[in-house]
Backbone as ProteinMPNN parsed JSONL, in Angstrom:
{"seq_chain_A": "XXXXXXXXXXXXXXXXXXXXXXXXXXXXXXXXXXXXXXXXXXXXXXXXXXXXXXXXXXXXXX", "coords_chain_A": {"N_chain_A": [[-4.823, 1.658, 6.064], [-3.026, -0.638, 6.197], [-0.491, 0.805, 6.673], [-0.828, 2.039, 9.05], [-0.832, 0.101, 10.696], [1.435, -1.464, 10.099], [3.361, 0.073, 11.246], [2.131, -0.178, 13.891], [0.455, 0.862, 14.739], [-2.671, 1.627, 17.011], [-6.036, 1.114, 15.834], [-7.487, 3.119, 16.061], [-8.987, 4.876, 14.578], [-10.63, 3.824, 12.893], [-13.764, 2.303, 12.571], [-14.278, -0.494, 13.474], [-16.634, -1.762, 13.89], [-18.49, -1.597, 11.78], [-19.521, -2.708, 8.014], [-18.197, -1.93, 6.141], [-15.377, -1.942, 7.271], [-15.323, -4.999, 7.884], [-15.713, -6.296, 5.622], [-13.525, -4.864, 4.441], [-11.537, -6.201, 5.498], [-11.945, -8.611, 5.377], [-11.446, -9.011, 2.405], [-8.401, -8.508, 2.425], [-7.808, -10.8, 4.267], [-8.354, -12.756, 2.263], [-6.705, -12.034, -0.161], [-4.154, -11.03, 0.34], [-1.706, -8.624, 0.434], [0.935, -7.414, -1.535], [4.423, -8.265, -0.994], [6.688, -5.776, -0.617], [9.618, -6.868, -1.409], [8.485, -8.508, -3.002], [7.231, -7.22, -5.187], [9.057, -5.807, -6.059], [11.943, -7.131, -6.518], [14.498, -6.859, -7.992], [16.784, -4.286, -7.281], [17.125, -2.535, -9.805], [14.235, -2.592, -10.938], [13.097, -1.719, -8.819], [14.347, 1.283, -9.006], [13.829, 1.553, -11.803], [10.93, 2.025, -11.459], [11.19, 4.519, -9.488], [11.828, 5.916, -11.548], [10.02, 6.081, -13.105], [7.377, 7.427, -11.468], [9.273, 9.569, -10.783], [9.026, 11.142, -13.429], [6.287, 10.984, -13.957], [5.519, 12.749, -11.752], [6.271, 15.173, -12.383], [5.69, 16.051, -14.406], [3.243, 16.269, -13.82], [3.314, 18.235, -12.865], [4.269, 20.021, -14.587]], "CA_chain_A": [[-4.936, 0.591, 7.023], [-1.313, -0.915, 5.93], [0.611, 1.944, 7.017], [-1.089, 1.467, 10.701], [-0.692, -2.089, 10.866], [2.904, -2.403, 9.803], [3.3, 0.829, 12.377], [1.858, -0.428, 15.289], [-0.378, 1.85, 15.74], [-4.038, 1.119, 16.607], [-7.064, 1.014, 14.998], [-8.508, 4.059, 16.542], [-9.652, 5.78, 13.578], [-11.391, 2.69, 11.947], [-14.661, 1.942, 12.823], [-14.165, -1.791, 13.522], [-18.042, -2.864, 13.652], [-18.956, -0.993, 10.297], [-19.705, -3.326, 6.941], [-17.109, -1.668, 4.86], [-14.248, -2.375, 7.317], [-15.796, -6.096, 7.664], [-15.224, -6.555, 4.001], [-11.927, -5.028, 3.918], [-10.601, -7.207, 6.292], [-11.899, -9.944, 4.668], [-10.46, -9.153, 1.31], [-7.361, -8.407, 2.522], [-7.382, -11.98, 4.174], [-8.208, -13.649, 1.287], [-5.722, -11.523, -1.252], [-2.83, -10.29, 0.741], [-1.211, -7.475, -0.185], [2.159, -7.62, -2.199], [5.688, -7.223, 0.119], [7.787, -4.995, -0.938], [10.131, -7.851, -2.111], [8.012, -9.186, -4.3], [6.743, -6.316, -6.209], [10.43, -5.055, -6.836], [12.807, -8.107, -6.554], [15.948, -6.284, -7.886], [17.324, -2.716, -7.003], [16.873, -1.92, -11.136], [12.857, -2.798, -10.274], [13.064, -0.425, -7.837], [15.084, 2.176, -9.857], [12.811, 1.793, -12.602], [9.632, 2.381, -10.919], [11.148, 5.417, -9.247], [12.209, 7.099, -12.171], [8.65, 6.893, -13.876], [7.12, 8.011, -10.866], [9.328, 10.875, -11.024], [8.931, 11.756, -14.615], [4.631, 11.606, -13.71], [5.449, 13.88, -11.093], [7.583, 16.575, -13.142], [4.692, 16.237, -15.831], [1.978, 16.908, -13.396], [3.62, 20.134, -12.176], [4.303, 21.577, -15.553]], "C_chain_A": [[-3.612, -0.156, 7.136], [-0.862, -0.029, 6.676], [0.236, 1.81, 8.785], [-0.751, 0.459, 11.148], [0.474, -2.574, 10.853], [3.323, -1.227, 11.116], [3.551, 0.887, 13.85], [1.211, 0.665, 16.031], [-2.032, 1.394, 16.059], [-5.206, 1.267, 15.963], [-8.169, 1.929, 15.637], [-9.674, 4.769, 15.811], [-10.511, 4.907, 12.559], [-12.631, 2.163, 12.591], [-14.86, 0.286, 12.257], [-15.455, -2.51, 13.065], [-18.477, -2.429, 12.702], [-19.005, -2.236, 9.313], [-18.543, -3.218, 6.028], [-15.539, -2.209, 5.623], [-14.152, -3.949, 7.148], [-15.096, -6.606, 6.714], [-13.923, -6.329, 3.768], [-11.084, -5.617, 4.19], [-10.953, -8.756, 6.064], [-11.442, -10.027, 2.995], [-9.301, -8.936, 1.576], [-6.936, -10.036, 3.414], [-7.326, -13.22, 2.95], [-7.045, -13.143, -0.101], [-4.566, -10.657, -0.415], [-2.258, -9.421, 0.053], [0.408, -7.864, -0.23], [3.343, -7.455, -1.21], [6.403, -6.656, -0.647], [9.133, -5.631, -2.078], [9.494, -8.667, -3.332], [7.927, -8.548, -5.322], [8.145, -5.603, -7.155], [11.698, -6.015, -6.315], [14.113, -7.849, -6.717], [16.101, -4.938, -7.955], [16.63, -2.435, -8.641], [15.671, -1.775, -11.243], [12.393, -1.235, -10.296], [12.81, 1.075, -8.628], [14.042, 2.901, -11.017], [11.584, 2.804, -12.175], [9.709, 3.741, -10.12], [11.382, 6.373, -10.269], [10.495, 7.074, -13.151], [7.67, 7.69, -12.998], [7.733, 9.575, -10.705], [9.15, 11.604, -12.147], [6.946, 11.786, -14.647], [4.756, 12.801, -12.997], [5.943, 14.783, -11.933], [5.95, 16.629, -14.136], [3.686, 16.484, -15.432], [1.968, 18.412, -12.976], [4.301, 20.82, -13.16], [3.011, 22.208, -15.785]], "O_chain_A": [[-3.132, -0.261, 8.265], [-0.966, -0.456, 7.826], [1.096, 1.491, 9.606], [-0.334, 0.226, 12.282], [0.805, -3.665, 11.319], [3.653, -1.834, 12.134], [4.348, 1.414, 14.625], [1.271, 1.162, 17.156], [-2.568, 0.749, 15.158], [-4.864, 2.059, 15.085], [-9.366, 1.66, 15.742], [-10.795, 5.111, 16.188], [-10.988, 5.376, 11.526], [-12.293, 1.301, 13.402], [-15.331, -0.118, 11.194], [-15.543, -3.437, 12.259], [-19.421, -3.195, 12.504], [-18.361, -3.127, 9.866], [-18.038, -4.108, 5.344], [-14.661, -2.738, 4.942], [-13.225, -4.408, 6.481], [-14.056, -7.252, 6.843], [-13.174, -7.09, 3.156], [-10.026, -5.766, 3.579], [-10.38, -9.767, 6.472], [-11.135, -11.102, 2.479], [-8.717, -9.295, 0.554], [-5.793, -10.455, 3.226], [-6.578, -14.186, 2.798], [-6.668, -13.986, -0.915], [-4.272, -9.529, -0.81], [-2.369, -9.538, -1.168], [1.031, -8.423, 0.672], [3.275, -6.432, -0.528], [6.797, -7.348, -1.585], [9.513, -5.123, -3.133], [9.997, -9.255, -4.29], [8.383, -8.974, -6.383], [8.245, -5.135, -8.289], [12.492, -5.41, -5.595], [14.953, -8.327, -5.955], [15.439, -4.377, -8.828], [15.453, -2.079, -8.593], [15.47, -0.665, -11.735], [11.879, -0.328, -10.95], [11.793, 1.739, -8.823], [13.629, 4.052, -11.161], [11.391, 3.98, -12.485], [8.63, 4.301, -9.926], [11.196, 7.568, -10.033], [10.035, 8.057, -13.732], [7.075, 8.608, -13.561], [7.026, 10.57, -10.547], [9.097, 12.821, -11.969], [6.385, 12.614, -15.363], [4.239, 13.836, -13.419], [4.994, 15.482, -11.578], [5.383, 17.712, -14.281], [2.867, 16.938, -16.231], [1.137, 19.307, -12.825], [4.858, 21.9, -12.963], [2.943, 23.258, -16.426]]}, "name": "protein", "num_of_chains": 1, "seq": "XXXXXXXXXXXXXXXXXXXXXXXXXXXXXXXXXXXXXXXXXXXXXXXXXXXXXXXXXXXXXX"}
């Protein structure tokens, strides 16, 4: 739903009047989701978080 939204694409594939989207769009108003900046504040962050991600990956495909 993020990845559409920051996008600009629409909400074709989401069944708007459903219960479950309801809800998600009301937890996501009440708990916002992290920016980018926040979650990784300095390049080393970043850095970090990519190199354990790549060392999961390498360790899932031995």
């Amino acid at each position: 739903m993020e990845i559409s939204h920051y996008s600009g694409l629409p909400n074709l594939y989401f069944d708007t009047t459903s219960t479950m989207y309801t809800e998600a769009i009301t937890y996501r108003s009440t708990f916002p989701p992290h920016t980018f900046g926040t979650l990784y504040p300095v390049d080393a962050d970043w850095e970090a978080h990519q190199a354990r991600e790549l060392t999961s990956f390498q360790a899932r495909q031995a």
